[in-house]
Amino acid sequence: MKTQLKKGTLEMCVLALLARADSYAYELVSRLADCMEISEGTIYPLMRRLQGEGWVSTYLVESPSGPSRKYYALTEAGHDSLASMQTEWQEFVAEVNSVLVPPQGSAAGAIKRDNPQGGNK
Amino acid sequence: MKTQLKKGTLEMCVLALLARADSYAYELVSRLADCMEISEGTIYPLMRRLQGEGWVSTYLVESPSGPSRKYYALTEAGHDSLASMQTEWQEFVAEVNSVLVPPQGSAAGAIKRDNPQGGNK
DNA sequence: CAATGTACCTTGTAATGCAAGGTATCTGTT
DNA sequence: AACAGATACCTTGCATTACAAGGTACATTG
């Protein structure tokens, strides 16, 4: 189920990380691994999408020990989109939470079970 | 983007609504419309999935003015799954929020922008 | 009868995760 | 030199789950 939860959030998370510091894709994978995971098969098409939207720009930097690194930087439009996405996310979370049942402890006497007629199919 | 955010949450939201009161599918659509939307094309395959998992049971009730209604009730396993999903959801929300940048007002001086080398591709 | 509302349902499509496969560049070892 | 390992990039096929659109069936009303 976690995979489905992630859908719709990873673009925003990547933009948020880039708002803190420019990164190359491979590094983003490890930076995100601290709290949630994104696979390499996901990050590259995702970065291509973000670039296609004009939310990130890129530049190449020689690596100290390996192939060059393609860094991504947030554009002004990227900042705007991130802010917009975060607002949408917070609203979405509030919506979902308004549907959920309170935790077990406090729900014992508060939940009203109702059914139009007893019995099963 | 909202559509993608919903993925992974609708099953849980439906289970949560059923925890409050049994419902038929068409009614669930309108009950959920209060805070988020789920289309009819979604609800029926979703209910079939929940039933396949043994999380809901069904029974038929004559409608006062129309075709019969197929009510869904949460099973014990459904209750357990709902609790488990809600825990996962809360953890997921915390994970995402830990990645996001604070709101604009307080972030003005706290965000440290870092890039390994200036310039664009 | 037709129109409308209710209730059920399926199907094709779009989008976005993941796993697995691949290429290229550097460093170290044999 | 060749090879192995790490780094960094990338693509492709697949699975999953939303949505829109299409459809059927039942009751009521005009």
PDB file of C-alpha atoms (C1' of nucleotides) in Angstrom:
ATOM      1  CA  MET A   1       0.000   0.000   0.000  1.00  0.00           C
ATOM      2  CA  LYS A   2       2.926   2.330   0.642  1.00  0.00           C
ATOM      3  CA  THR A   3       3.698   2.504  -3.058  1.00  0.00           C
ATOM      4  CA  GLN A   4       0.248   3.845  -3.802  1.00  0.00           C
ATOM      5  CA  LEU A   5       0.501   6.385  -1.007  1.00  0.00           C
ATOM      6  CA  LYS A   6       3.676   7.714  -2.573  1.00  0.00           C
ATOM      7  CA  LYS A   7       2.020   8.431  -5.880  1.00  0.00           C
ATOM      8  CA  GLY A   8       1.526  12.130  -6.182  1.00  0.00           C
ATOM      9  CA  THR A   9       3.968  13.027  -3.416  1.00  0.00           C
ATOM     10  CA  LEU A  10       7.393  12.214  -4.791  1.00  0.00           C
ATOM     11  CA  GLU A  11       7.583  15.136  -7.211  1.00  0.00           C
ATOM     12  CA  MET A  12       6.805  17.474  -4.363  1.00  0.00           C
ATOM     13  CA  CYS A  13       9.365  15.807  -2.080  1.00  0.00           C
ATOM     14  CA  VAL A  14      12.062  16.084  -4.710  1.00  0.00           C
ATOM     15  CA  LEU A  15      11.270  19.754  -5.282  1.00  0.00           C
ATOM     16  CA  ALA A  16      11.409  20.283  -1.532  1.00  0.00           C
ATOM     17  CA  LEU A  17      14.838  18.683  -1.270  1.00  0.00           C
ATOM     18  CA  LEU A  18      16.080  20.837  -4.145  1.00  0.00           C
ATOM     19  CA  ALA A  19      14.757  23.882  -2.364  1.00  0.00           C
ATOM     20  CA  ARG A  20      17.250  23.092   0.382  1.00  0.00           C
ATOM     21  CA  ALA A  21      20.215  22.307  -1.864  1.00  0.00           C
ATOM     22  CA  ASP A  22      20.956  21.464  -5.472  1.00  0.00           C
ATOM     23  CA  SER A  23      21.471  17.741  -6.026  1.00  0.00           C
ATOM     24  CA  TYR A  24      22.139  15.191  -8.695  1.00  0.00           C
ATOM     25  CA  ALA A  25      19.587  12.449  -9.192  1.00  0.00           C
ATOM     26  CA  TYR A  26      21.581   9.616  -7.637  1.00  0.00           C
ATOM     27  CA  GLU A  27      22.168  11.799  -4.578  1.00  0.00           C
ATOM     28  CA  LEU A  28      18.485  12.617  -4.297  1.00  0.00           C
ATOM     29  CA  VAL A  29      17.778   8.898  -3.997  1.00  0.00           C
ATOM     30  CA  SER A  30      20.062   8.600  -0.995  1.00  0.00           C
ATOM     31  CA  ARG A  31      18.967  11.911   0.537  1.00  0.00           C
ATOM     32  CA  LEU A  32      15.349  10.777   0.368  1.00  0.00           C
ATOM     33  CA  ALA A  33      16.201   7.327   1.725  1.00  0.00           C
ATOM     34  CA  ASP A  34      16.501   8.919   5.135  1.00  0.00           C
ATOM     35  CA  CYS A  35      12.731   9.055   5.512  1.00  0.00           C
ATOM     36  CA  MET A  36      11.159   7.502   2.443  1.00  0.00           C
ATOM     37  CA  GLU A  37      12.423   5.590  -0.535  1.00  0.00           C
ATOM     38  CA  ILE A  38      12.415   6.346  -4.227  1.00  0.00           C
ATOM     39  CA  SER A  39      13.909   3.960  -6.721  1.00  0.00           C
ATOM     40  CA  GLU A  40      16.302   4.845  -9.502  1.00  0.00           C
ATOM     41  CA  GLY A  41      13.760   3.663 -12.045  1.00  0.00           C
ATOM     42  CA  THR A  42      11.511   6.392 -10.670  1.00  0.00           C
ATOM     43  CA  ILE A  43      13.867   9.296 -10.153  1.00  0.00           C
ATOM     44  CA  TYR A  44      15.116   9.690 -13.701  1.00  0.00           C
ATOM     45  CA  PRO A  45      11.757   9.818 -15.450  1.00  0.00           C
ATOM     46  CA  LEU A  46      10.603  12.039 -12.615  1.00  0.00           C
ATOM     47  CA  MET A  47      13.475  14.472 -13.095  1.00  0.00           C
ATOM     48  CA  ARG A  48      12.740  14.518 -16.805  1.00  0.00           C
ATOM     49  CA  ARG A  49       9.136  15.461 -16.017  1.00  0.00           C
ATOM     50  CA  LEU A  50      10.185  18.233 -13.660  1.00  0.00           C
ATOM     51  CA  GLN A  51      12.558  19.581 -16.273  1.00  0.00           C
ATOM     52  CA  GLY A  52       9.897  19.364 -18.928  1.00  0.00           C
ATOM     53  CA  GLU A  53       7.663  21.507 -16.723  1.00  0.00           C
ATOM     54  CA  GLY A  54      10.445  24.059 -16.334  1.00  0.00           C
ATOM     55  CA  TRP A  55      10.565  23.548 -12.569  1.00  0.00           C
ATOM     56  CA  VAL A  56      14.233  22.569 -12.521  1.00  0.00           C
ATOM     57  CA  SER A  57      17.317  23.521 -14.480  1.00  0.00           C
ATOM     58  CA  THR A  58      20.471  21.433 -14.827  1.00  0.00           C
ATOM     59  CA  TYR A  59      24.247  21.850 -14.893  1.00  0.00           C
ATOM     60  CA  LEU A  60      27.151  19.434 -15.092  1.00  0.00           C
ATOM     61  CA  VAL A  61      29.879  19.140 -12.478  1.00  0.00           C
ATOM     62  CA  GLU A  62      32.937  16.931 -12.622  1.00  0.00           C
ATOM     63  CA  SER A  63      32.853  14.268  -9.919  1.00  0.00           C
ATOM     64  CA  PRO A  64      35.866  13.853  -7.637  1.00  0.00           C
ATOM     65  CA  SER A  65      35.916  10.127  -8.302  1.00  0.00           C
ATOM     66  CA  GLY A  66      33.617   8.883 -11.041  1.00  0.00           C
ATOM     67  CA  PRO A  67      31.457  10.090 -13.867  1.00  0.00           C
ATOM     68  CA  SER A  68      30.213  13.668 -14.086  1.00  0.00           C
ATOM     69  CA  ARG A  69      27.212  14.639 -12.048  1.00  0.00           C
ATOM     70  CA  LYS A  70      24.167  16.270 -13.490  1.00  0.00           C
ATOM     71  CA  TYR A  71      22.949  18.691 -10.866  1.00  0.00           C
ATOM     72  CA  TYR A  72      19.390  19.948 -10.664  1.00  0.00           C
ATOM     73  CA  ALA A  73      18.442  23.358  -9.362  1.00  0.00           C
ATOM     74  CA  LEU A  74      15.002  24.663  -8.587  1.00  0.00           C
ATOM     75  CA  THR A  75      13.740  27.407 -10.881  1.00  0.00           C
ATOM     76  CA  GLU A  76      11.503  30.254  -9.843  1.00  0.00           C
ATOM     77  CA  ALA A  77       8.578  28.406 -11.383  1.00  0.00           C
ATOM     78  CA  GLY A  78       9.675  25.360  -9.425  1.00  0.00           C
ATOM     79  CA  HIS A  79       9.501  27.300  -6.196  1.00  0.00           C
ATOM     80  CA  ASP A  80       6.002  28.432  -7.037  1.00  0.00           C
ATOM     81  CA  SER A  81       4.882  24.940  -7.894  1.00  0.00           C
ATOM     82  CA  LEU A  82       6.373  23.555  -4.706  1.00  0.00           C
ATOM     83  CA  ALA A  83       4.489  26.071  -2.635  1.00  0.00           C
ATOM     84  CA  SER A  84       1.305  25.242  -4.484  1.00  0.00           C
ATOM     85  CA  MET A  85       1.824  21.497  -4.065  1.00  0.00           C
ATOM     86  CA  GLN A  86       2.512  21.846  -0.368  1.00  0.00           C
ATOM     87  CA  THR A  87      -0.674  23.763   0.138  1.00  0.00           C
ATOM     88  CA  GLU A  88      -2.584  21.115  -1.744  1.00  0.00           C
ATOM     89  CA  TRP A  89      -0.921  18.414   0.296  1.00  0.00           C
ATOM     90  CA  GLN A  90      -1.811  19.980   3.614  1.00  0.00           C
ATOM     91  CA  GLU A  91      -5.398  20.387   2.503  1.00  0.00           C
ATOM     92  CA  PHE A  92      -5.479  16.796   1.298  1.00  0.00           C
ATOM     93  CA  VAL A  93      -4.109  15.510   4.583  1.00  0.00           C
ATOM     94  CA  ALA A  94      -6.744  17.433   6.471  1.00  0.00           C
ATOM     95  CA  GLU A  95      -9.420  15.968   4.221  1.00  0.00           C
ATOM     96  CA  VAL A  96      -8.246  12.418   4.751  1.00  0.00           C
ATOM     97  CA  ASN A  97      -7.864  12.907   8.484  1.00  0.00           C
ATOM     98  CA  SER A  98     -11.407  14.247   8.680  1.00  0.00           C
ATOM     99  CA  VAL A  99     -12.636  10.919   7.306  1.00  0.00           C
ATOM    100  CA  LEU A 100     -10.581   8.687   9.546  1.00  0.00           C
ATOM    101  CA  VAL A 101     -11.750   7.313  12.823  1.00  0.00           C
ATOM    102  CA  PRO A 102     -10.005   8.548  15.937  1.00  0.00           C
ATOM    103  CA  PRO A 103      -7.440   6.247  17.540  1.00  0.00           C
ATOM    104  CA  GLN A 104      -8.733   3.242  19.510  1.00  0.00           C
ATOM    105  CA  GLY A 105      -8.355   4.676  22.954  1.00  0.00           C
ATOM    106  CA  SER A 106     -10.719   7.607  22.613  1.00  0.00           C
ATOM    107  CA  ALA A 107     -13.042   5.919  20.146  1.00  0.00           C
ATOM    108  CA  ALA A 108     -14.347   3.253  22.446  1.00  0.00           C
ATOM    109  CA  GLY A 109     -17.468   5.163  23.422  1.00  0.00           C
ATOM    110  CA  ALA A 110     -17.669   7.732  20.664  1.00  0.00           C
ATOM    111  CA  ILE A 111     -18.175   5.671  17.559  1.00  0.00           C
ATOM    112  CA  LYS A 112     -21.749   5.147  16.610  1.00  0.00           C
ATOM    113  CA  ARG A 113     -22.263   1.994  14.643  1.00  0.00           C
ATOM    114  CA  ASP A 114     -25.341   2.101  12.451  1.00  0.00           C
ATOM    115  CA  ASN A 115     -26.752  -0.353   9.974  1.00  0.00           C
ATOM    116  CA  PRO A 116     -30.121  -0.328   8.247  1.00  0.00           C
ATOM    117  CA  GLN A 117     -30.742  -4.005   8.914  1.00  0.00           C
ATOM    118  CA  GLY A 118     -28.811  -6.751  10.563  1.00  0.00           C
ATOM    119  CA  GLY A 119     -27.674  -9.814   8.761  1.00  0.00           C
ATOM    120  CA  ASN A 120     -25.232 -10.734   6.042  1.00  0.00           C
ATOM    121  CA  LYS A 121     -25.477 -11.564   2.429  1.00  0.00           C
TER     122      LYS A 121
ATOM    123  CA  MET B   1      -2.158  16.000  -9.044  1.00  0.00           C
ATOM    124  CA  LYS B   2      -5.007  15.370  -6.631  1.00  0.00           C
ATOM    125  CA  THR B   3      -5.853  12.126  -8.375  1.00  0.00           C
ATOM    126  CA  GLN B   4      -2.408  10.777  -7.698  1.00  0.00           C
ATOM    127  CA  LEU B   5      -2.538  11.871  -4.076  1.00  0.00           C
ATOM    128  CA  LYS B   6      -5.702   9.873  -3.616  1.00  0.00           C
ATOM    129  CA  LYS B   7      -4.115   6.654  -4.722  1.00  0.00           C
ATOM    130  CA  GLY B   8      -3.575   4.501  -1.735  1.00  0.00           C
ATOM    131  CA  THR B   9      -5.951   6.420   0.515  1.00  0.00           C
ATOM    132  CA  LEU B  10      -9.399   5.666  -0.840  1.00  0.00           C
ATOM    133  CA  GLU B  11      -9.587   2.109   0.454  1.00  0.00           C
ATOM    134  CA  MET B  12      -8.744   3.361   3.918  1.00  0.00           C
ATOM    135  CA  CYS B  13     -11.268   6.198   3.691  1.00  0.00           C
ATOM    136  CA  VAL B  14     -14.009   3.814   2.639  1.00  0.00           C
ATOM    137  CA  LEU B  15     -13.196   1.443   5.484  1.00  0.00           C
ATOM    138  CA  ALA B  16     -13.249   4.397   7.861  1.00  0.00           C
ATOM    139  CA  LEU B  17     -16.692   5.450   6.695  1.00  0.00           C
ATOM    140  CA  LEU B  18     -17.973   1.901   7.084  1.00  0.00           C
ATOM    141  CA  ALA B  19     -16.562   1.850  10.593  1.00  0.00           C
ATOM    142  CA  ARG B  20     -19.020   4.623  11.374  1.00  0.00           C
ATOM    143  CA  ALA B  21     -22.029   3.146   9.607  1.00  0.00           C
ATOM    144  CA  ASP B  22     -22.834   0.468   7.045  1.00  0.00           C
ATOM    145  CA  SER B  23     -23.418   1.898   3.573  1.00  0.00           C
ATOM    146  CA  TYR B  24     -24.152   0.921   0.032  1.00  0.00           C
ATOM    147  CA  ALA B  25     -21.660   1.898  -2.643  1.00  0.00           C
ATOM    148  CA  TYR B  26     -23.667   4.700  -4.216  1.00  0.00           C
ATOM    149  CA  GLU B  27     -24.181   6.197  -0.753  1.00  0.00           C
ATOM    150  CA  LEU B  28     -20.474   5.993   0.007  1.00  0.00           C
ATOM    151  CA  VAL B  29     -19.803   8.150  -3.043  1.00  0.00           C
ATOM    152  CA  SER B  30     -22.049  10.895  -1.713  1.00  0.00           C
ATOM    153  CA  ARG B  31     -20.876  10.500   1.882  1.00  0.00           C
ATOM    154  CA  LEU B  32     -17.276  10.901   0.752  1.00  0.00           C
ATOM    155  CA  ALA B  33     -18.156  13.841  -1.499  1.00  0.00           C
ATOM    156  CA  ASP B  34     -18.385  15.964   1.636  1.00  0.00           C
ATOM    157  CA  CYS B  35     -14.611  16.171   1.880  1.00  0.00           C
ATOM    158  CA  MET B  36     -13.126  14.335  -1.062  1.00  0.00           C
ATOM    159  CA  GLU B  37     -14.453  12.774  -4.202  1.00  0.00           C
ATOM    160  CA  ILE B  38     -14.494   9.221  -5.458  1.00  0.00           C
ATOM    161  CA  SER B  39     -16.036   8.315  -8.749  1.00  0.00           C
ATOM    162  CA  GLU B  40     -18.469   5.499  -9.369  1.00  0.00           C
ATOM    163  CA  GLY B  41     -15.991   3.910 -11.733  1.00  0.00           C
ATOM    164  CA  THR B  42     -13.695   3.648  -8.742  1.00  0.00           C
ATOM    165  CA  ILE B  43     -16.017   2.615  -5.946  1.00  0.00           C
ATOM    166  CA  TYR B  44     -17.318  -0.607  -7.410  1.00  0.00           C
ATOM    167  CA  PRO B  45     -13.977  -2.212  -8.264  1.00  0.00           C
ATOM    168  CA  LEU B  46     -12.758  -0.942  -4.915  1.00  0.00           C
ATOM    169  CA  MET B  47     -15.610  -2.572  -3.017  1.00  0.00           C
ATOM    170  CA  ARG B  48     -14.920  -5.769  -4.896  1.00  0.00           C
ATOM    171  CA  ARG B  49     -11.312  -5.610  -3.760  1.00  0.00           C
ATOM    172  CA  LEU B  50     -12.291  -4.995  -0.141  1.00  0.00           C
ATOM    173  CA  GLN B  51     -14.699  -7.908  -0.282  1.00  0.00           C
ATOM    174  CA  GLY B  52     -12.060 -10.114  -1.873  1.00  0.00           C
ATOM    175  CA  GLU B  53      -9.773  -9.326   1.034  1.00  0.00           C
ATOM    176  CA  GLY B  54     -12.508 -10.255   3.497  1.00  0.00           C
ATOM    177  CA  TRP B  55     -12.572  -6.769   4.973  1.00  0.00           C
ATOM    178  CA  VAL B  56     -16.244  -6.193   4.257  1.00  0.00           C
ATOM    179  CA  SER B  57     -19.343  -8.353   4.130  1.00  0.00           C
ATOM    180  CA  THR B  58     -22.524  -7.547   2.226  1.00  0.00           C
ATOM    181  CA  TYR B  59     -26.282  -7.816   2.607  1.00  0.00           C
ATOM    182  CA  LEU B  60     -29.224  -6.695   0.501  1.00  0.00           C
ATOM    183  CA  VAL B  61     -31.919  -4.297   1.618  1.00  0.00           C
ATOM    184  CA  GLU B  62     -35.009  -3.269  -0.295  1.00  0.00           C
ATOM    185  CA  SER B  63     -34.896   0.408  -1.192  1.00  0.00           C
ATOM    186  CA  PRO B  64     -37.879   2.612  -0.298  1.00  0.00           C
ATOM    187  CA  SER B  65     -37.959   3.975  -3.829  1.00  0.00           C
ATOM    188  CA  GLY B  66     -35.704   2.269  -6.322  1.00  0.00           C
ATOM    189  CA  PRO B  67     -33.599  -0.810  -6.831  1.00  0.00           C
ATOM    190  CA  SER B  68     -32.339  -2.853  -3.889  1.00  0.00           C
ATOM    191  CA  ARG B  69     -29.289  -1.635  -2.044  1.00  0.00           C
ATOM    192  CA  LYS B  70     -26.254  -3.732  -1.455  1.00  0.00           C
ATOM    193  CA  TYR B  71     -24.957  -2.738   1.942  1.00  0.00           C
ATOM    194  CA  TYR B  72     -21.405  -3.232   3.047  1.00  0.00           C
ATOM    195  CA  ALA B  73     -20.382  -3.866   6.640  1.00  0.00           C
ATOM    196  CA  LEU B  74     -16.915  -3.897   8.069  1.00  0.00           C
ATOM    197  CA  THR B  75     -15.657  -7.278   9.244  1.00  0.00           C
ATOM    198  CA  GLU B  76     -13.362  -7.856  12.182  1.00  0.00           C
ATOM    199  CA  ALA B  77     -10.489  -8.249   9.721  1.00  0.00           C
ATOM    200  CA  GLY B  78     -11.595  -5.013   8.132  1.00  0.00           C
ATOM    201  CA  HIS B  79     -11.342  -3.231  11.453  1.00  0.00           C
ATOM    202  CA  ASP B  80      -7.846  -4.565  11.922  1.00  0.00           C
ATOM    203  CA  SER B  81      -6.796  -3.518   8.452  1.00  0.00           C
ATOM    204  CA  LEU B  82      -8.241  -0.058   8.937  1.00  0.00           C
ATOM    205  CA  ALA B  83      -6.276   0.411  12.121  1.00  0.00           C
ATOM    206  CA  SER B  84      -3.146  -0.786  10.388  1.00  0.00           C
ATOM    207  CA  MET B  85      -3.705   1.503   7.408  1.00  0.00           C
ATOM    208  CA  GLN B  86      -4.310   4.515   9.609  1.00  0.00           C
ATOM    209  CA  THR B  87      -1.075   3.917  11.436  1.00  0.00           C
ATOM    210  CA  GLU B  88       0.758   3.633   8.144  1.00  0.00           C
ATOM    211  CA  TRP B  89      -0.927   6.787   6.904  1.00  0.00           C
ATOM    212  CA  GLN B  90       0.082   8.829   9.932  1.00  0.00           C
ATOM    213  CA  GLU B  91       3.644   7.613   9.625  1.00  0.00           C
ATOM    214  CA  PHE B  92       3.635   8.417   5.915  1.00  0.00           C
ATOM    215  CA  VAL B  93       2.322  11.915   6.523  1.00  0.00           C
ATOM    216  CA  ALA B  94       5.034  12.510   9.092  1.00  0.00           C
ATOM    217  CA  GLU B  95       7.641  11.292   6.617  1.00  0.00           C
ATOM    218  CA  VAL B  96       6.437  13.579   3.866  1.00  0.00           C
ATOM    219  CA  ASN B  97       6.125  16.546   6.196  1.00  0.00           C
ATOM    220  CA  SER B  98       9.684  15.972   7.385  1.00  0.00           C
ATOM    221  CA  VAL B  99      10.867  16.484   3.806  1.00  0.00           C
ATOM    222  CA  LEU B 100       8.816  19.583   3.078  1.00  0.00           C
ATOM    223  CA  VAL B 101      10.039  23.078   3.569  1.00  0.00           C
ATOM    224  CA  PRO B 102       8.381  25.113   6.294  1.00  0.00           C
ATOM    225  CA  PRO B 103       5.800  27.691   5.234  1.00  0.00           C
ATOM    226  CA  GLN B 104       7.071  30.909   3.651  1.00  0.00           C
ATOM    227  CA  GLY B 105       6.741  33.114   6.662  1.00  0.00           C
ATOM    228  CA  SER B 106       9.141  31.335   8.999  1.00  0.00           C
ATOM    229  CA  ALA B 107      11.434  30.020   6.277  1.00  0.00           C
ATOM    230  CA  ALA B 108      12.781  33.341   5.121  1.00  0.00           C
ATOM    231  CA  GLY B 109      15.934  33.161   7.150  1.00  0.00           C
ATOM    232  CA  ALA B 110      16.118  29.455   7.965  1.00  0.00           C
ATOM    233  CA  ILE B 111      16.529  27.869   4.555  1.00  0.00           C
ATOM    234  CA  LYS B 112      20.098  27.283   3.578  1.00  0.00           C
ATOM    235  CA  ARG B 113      20.555  27.191  -0.163  1.00  0.00           C
ATOM    236  CA  ASP B 114      23.563  25.202  -1.233  1.00  0.00           C
ATOM    237  CA  ASN B 115      24.919  24.329  -4.660  1.00  0.00           C
ATOM    238  CA  PRO B 116      28.241  22.760  -5.542  1.00  0.00           C
ATOM    239  CA  GLN B 117      28.903  25.189  -8.372  1.00  0.00           C
ATOM    240  CA  GLY B 118      27.038  28.060  -9.872  1.00  0.00           C
ATOM    241  CA  GLY B 119      25.889  28.188 -13.437  1.00  0.00           C
ATOM    242  CA  ASN B 120      23.442  26.372 -15.641  1.00  0.00           C
ATOM    243  CA  LYS B 121      23.773  23.759 -18.305  1.00  0.00           C
TER     244      LYS B 121
ATOM    245  C1'  DC C   1     -45.106   5.395 -22.888  1.00  0.00           C
ATOM    246  C1'  DA C   2     -40.904   8.544 -21.859  1.00  0.00           C
ATOM    247  C1'  DA C   3     -38.141  10.998 -18.621  1.00  0.00           C
ATOM    248  C1'  DT C   4     -35.817  11.227 -14.345  1.00  0.00           C
ATOM    249  C1'  DG C   5     -33.524   9.683 -10.290  1.00  0.00           C
ATOM    250  C1'  DT C   6     -31.501   5.947  -7.922  1.00  0.00           C
ATOM    251  C1'  DA C   7     -28.306   2.021  -7.667  1.00  0.00           C
ATOM    252  C1'  DC C   8     -25.385  -1.198  -9.741  1.00  0.00           C
ATOM    253  C1'  DC C   9     -21.548  -2.315 -12.785  1.00  0.00           C
ATOM    254  C1'  DT C  10     -17.753  -2.719 -16.540  1.00  0.00           C
ATOM    255  C1'  DT C  11     -14.128  -1.182 -19.582  1.00  0.00           C
ATOM    256  C1'  DG C  12     -10.469   1.452 -21.571  1.00  0.00           C
ATOM    257  C1'  DT C  13      -7.174   4.850 -20.483  1.00  0.00           C
ATOM    258  C1'  DA C  14      -3.749   7.757 -17.945  1.00  0.00           C
ATOM    259  C1'  DA C  15      -0.391   8.298 -14.607  1.00  0.00           C
ATOM    260  C1'  DT C  16       3.243   6.914 -11.686  1.00  0.00           C
ATOM    261  C1'  DG C  17       5.363   3.920  -8.760  1.00  0.00           C
ATOM    262  C1'  DC C  18       8.890  -0.420  -8.938  1.00  0.00           C
ATOM    263  C1'  DA C  19      12.181  -4.046 -10.620  1.00  0.00           C
ATOM    264  C1'  DA C  20      15.307  -5.255 -13.769  1.00  0.00           C
ATOM    265  C1'  DG C  21      18.191  -4.449 -17.273  1.00  0.00           C
ATOM    266  C1'  DG C  22      21.592  -1.694 -19.444  1.00  0.00           C
ATOM    267  C1'  DT C  23      25.737   2.023 -20.403  1.00  0.00           C
ATOM    268  C1'  DA C  24      29.607   4.986 -18.954  1.00  0.00           C
ATOM    269  C1'  DT C  25      33.409   6.709 -15.922  1.00  0.00           C
ATOM    270  C1'  DC C  26      36.670   6.411 -12.348  1.00  0.00           C
ATOM    271  C1'  DT C  27      39.754   3.833  -8.950  1.00  0.00           C
ATOM    272  C1'  DG C  28      42.111  -0.061  -7.145  1.00  0.00           C
ATOM    273  C1'  DT C  29      43.873  -4.762  -7.614  1.00  0.00           C
ATOM    274  C1'  DT C  30      46.016  -8.548  -9.978  1.00  0.00           C
TER     275       DT C  30
ATOM    276  C1'  DA D   1      46.392  -4.769 -19.705  1.00  0.00           C
ATOM    277  C1'  DA D   2      42.107  -6.844 -17.748  1.00  0.00           C
ATOM    278  C1'  DC D   3      38.907  -7.128 -14.207  1.00  0.00           C
ATOM    279  C1'  DA D   4      36.033  -5.837 -10.192  1.00  0.00           C
ATOM    280  C1'  DG D   5      33.667  -2.534  -7.609  1.00  0.00           C
ATOM    281  C1'  DA D   6      31.601   1.891  -6.817  1.00  0.00           C
ATOM    282  C1'  DT D   7      29.442   5.721  -8.726  1.00  0.00           C
ATOM    283  C1'  DA D   8      26.127   8.004 -11.847  1.00  0.00           C
ATOM    284  C1'  DC D   9      23.084   7.924 -15.572  1.00  0.00           C
ATOM    285  C1'  DC D  10      19.193   5.935 -18.037  1.00  0.00           C
ATOM    286  C1'  DT D  11      15.347   2.975 -20.218  1.00  0.00           C
ATOM    287  C1'  DT D  12      11.691  -0.384 -20.408  1.00  0.00           C
ATOM    288  C1'  DG D  13       8.048  -3.422 -19.100  1.00  0.00           C
ATOM    289  C1'  DC D  14       4.885  -4.228 -15.638  1.00  0.00           C
ATOM    290  C1'  DA D  15       1.481  -3.567 -11.762  1.00  0.00           C
ATOM    291  C1'  DT D  16      -1.698  -0.796  -9.535  1.00  0.00           C
ATOM    292  C1'  DT D  17      -5.396   2.343  -8.994  1.00  0.00           C
ATOM    293  C1'  DA D  18      -7.504   6.443 -10.043  1.00  0.00           C
ATOM    294  C1'  DC D  19     -11.101   8.541 -13.674  1.00  0.00           C
ATOM    295  C1'  DA D  20     -14.465   9.062 -17.568  1.00  0.00           C
ATOM    296  C1'  DA D  21     -17.665   7.066 -20.181  1.00  0.00           C
ATOM    297  C1'  DG D  22     -20.619   3.712 -21.280  1.00  0.00           C
ATOM    298  C1'  DG D  23     -24.109   0.531 -19.977  1.00  0.00           C
ATOM    299  C1'  DT D  24     -28.246  -2.115 -17.239  1.00  0.00           C
ATOM    300  C1'  DA D  25     -32.058  -2.354 -13.892  1.00  0.00           C
ATOM    301  C1'  DC D  26     -35.748  -0.577 -10.879  1.00  0.00           C
ATOM    302  C1'  DA D  27     -39.049   2.778  -9.144  1.00  0.00           C
ATOM    303  C1'  DT D  28     -41.697   7.104  -9.632  1.00  0.00           C
ATOM    304  C1'  DT D  29     -43.831  10.818 -12.115  1.00  0.00           C
ATOM    305  C1'  DG D  30     -46.012  13.235 -15.979  1.00  0.00           C
TER     306       DG D  30
END
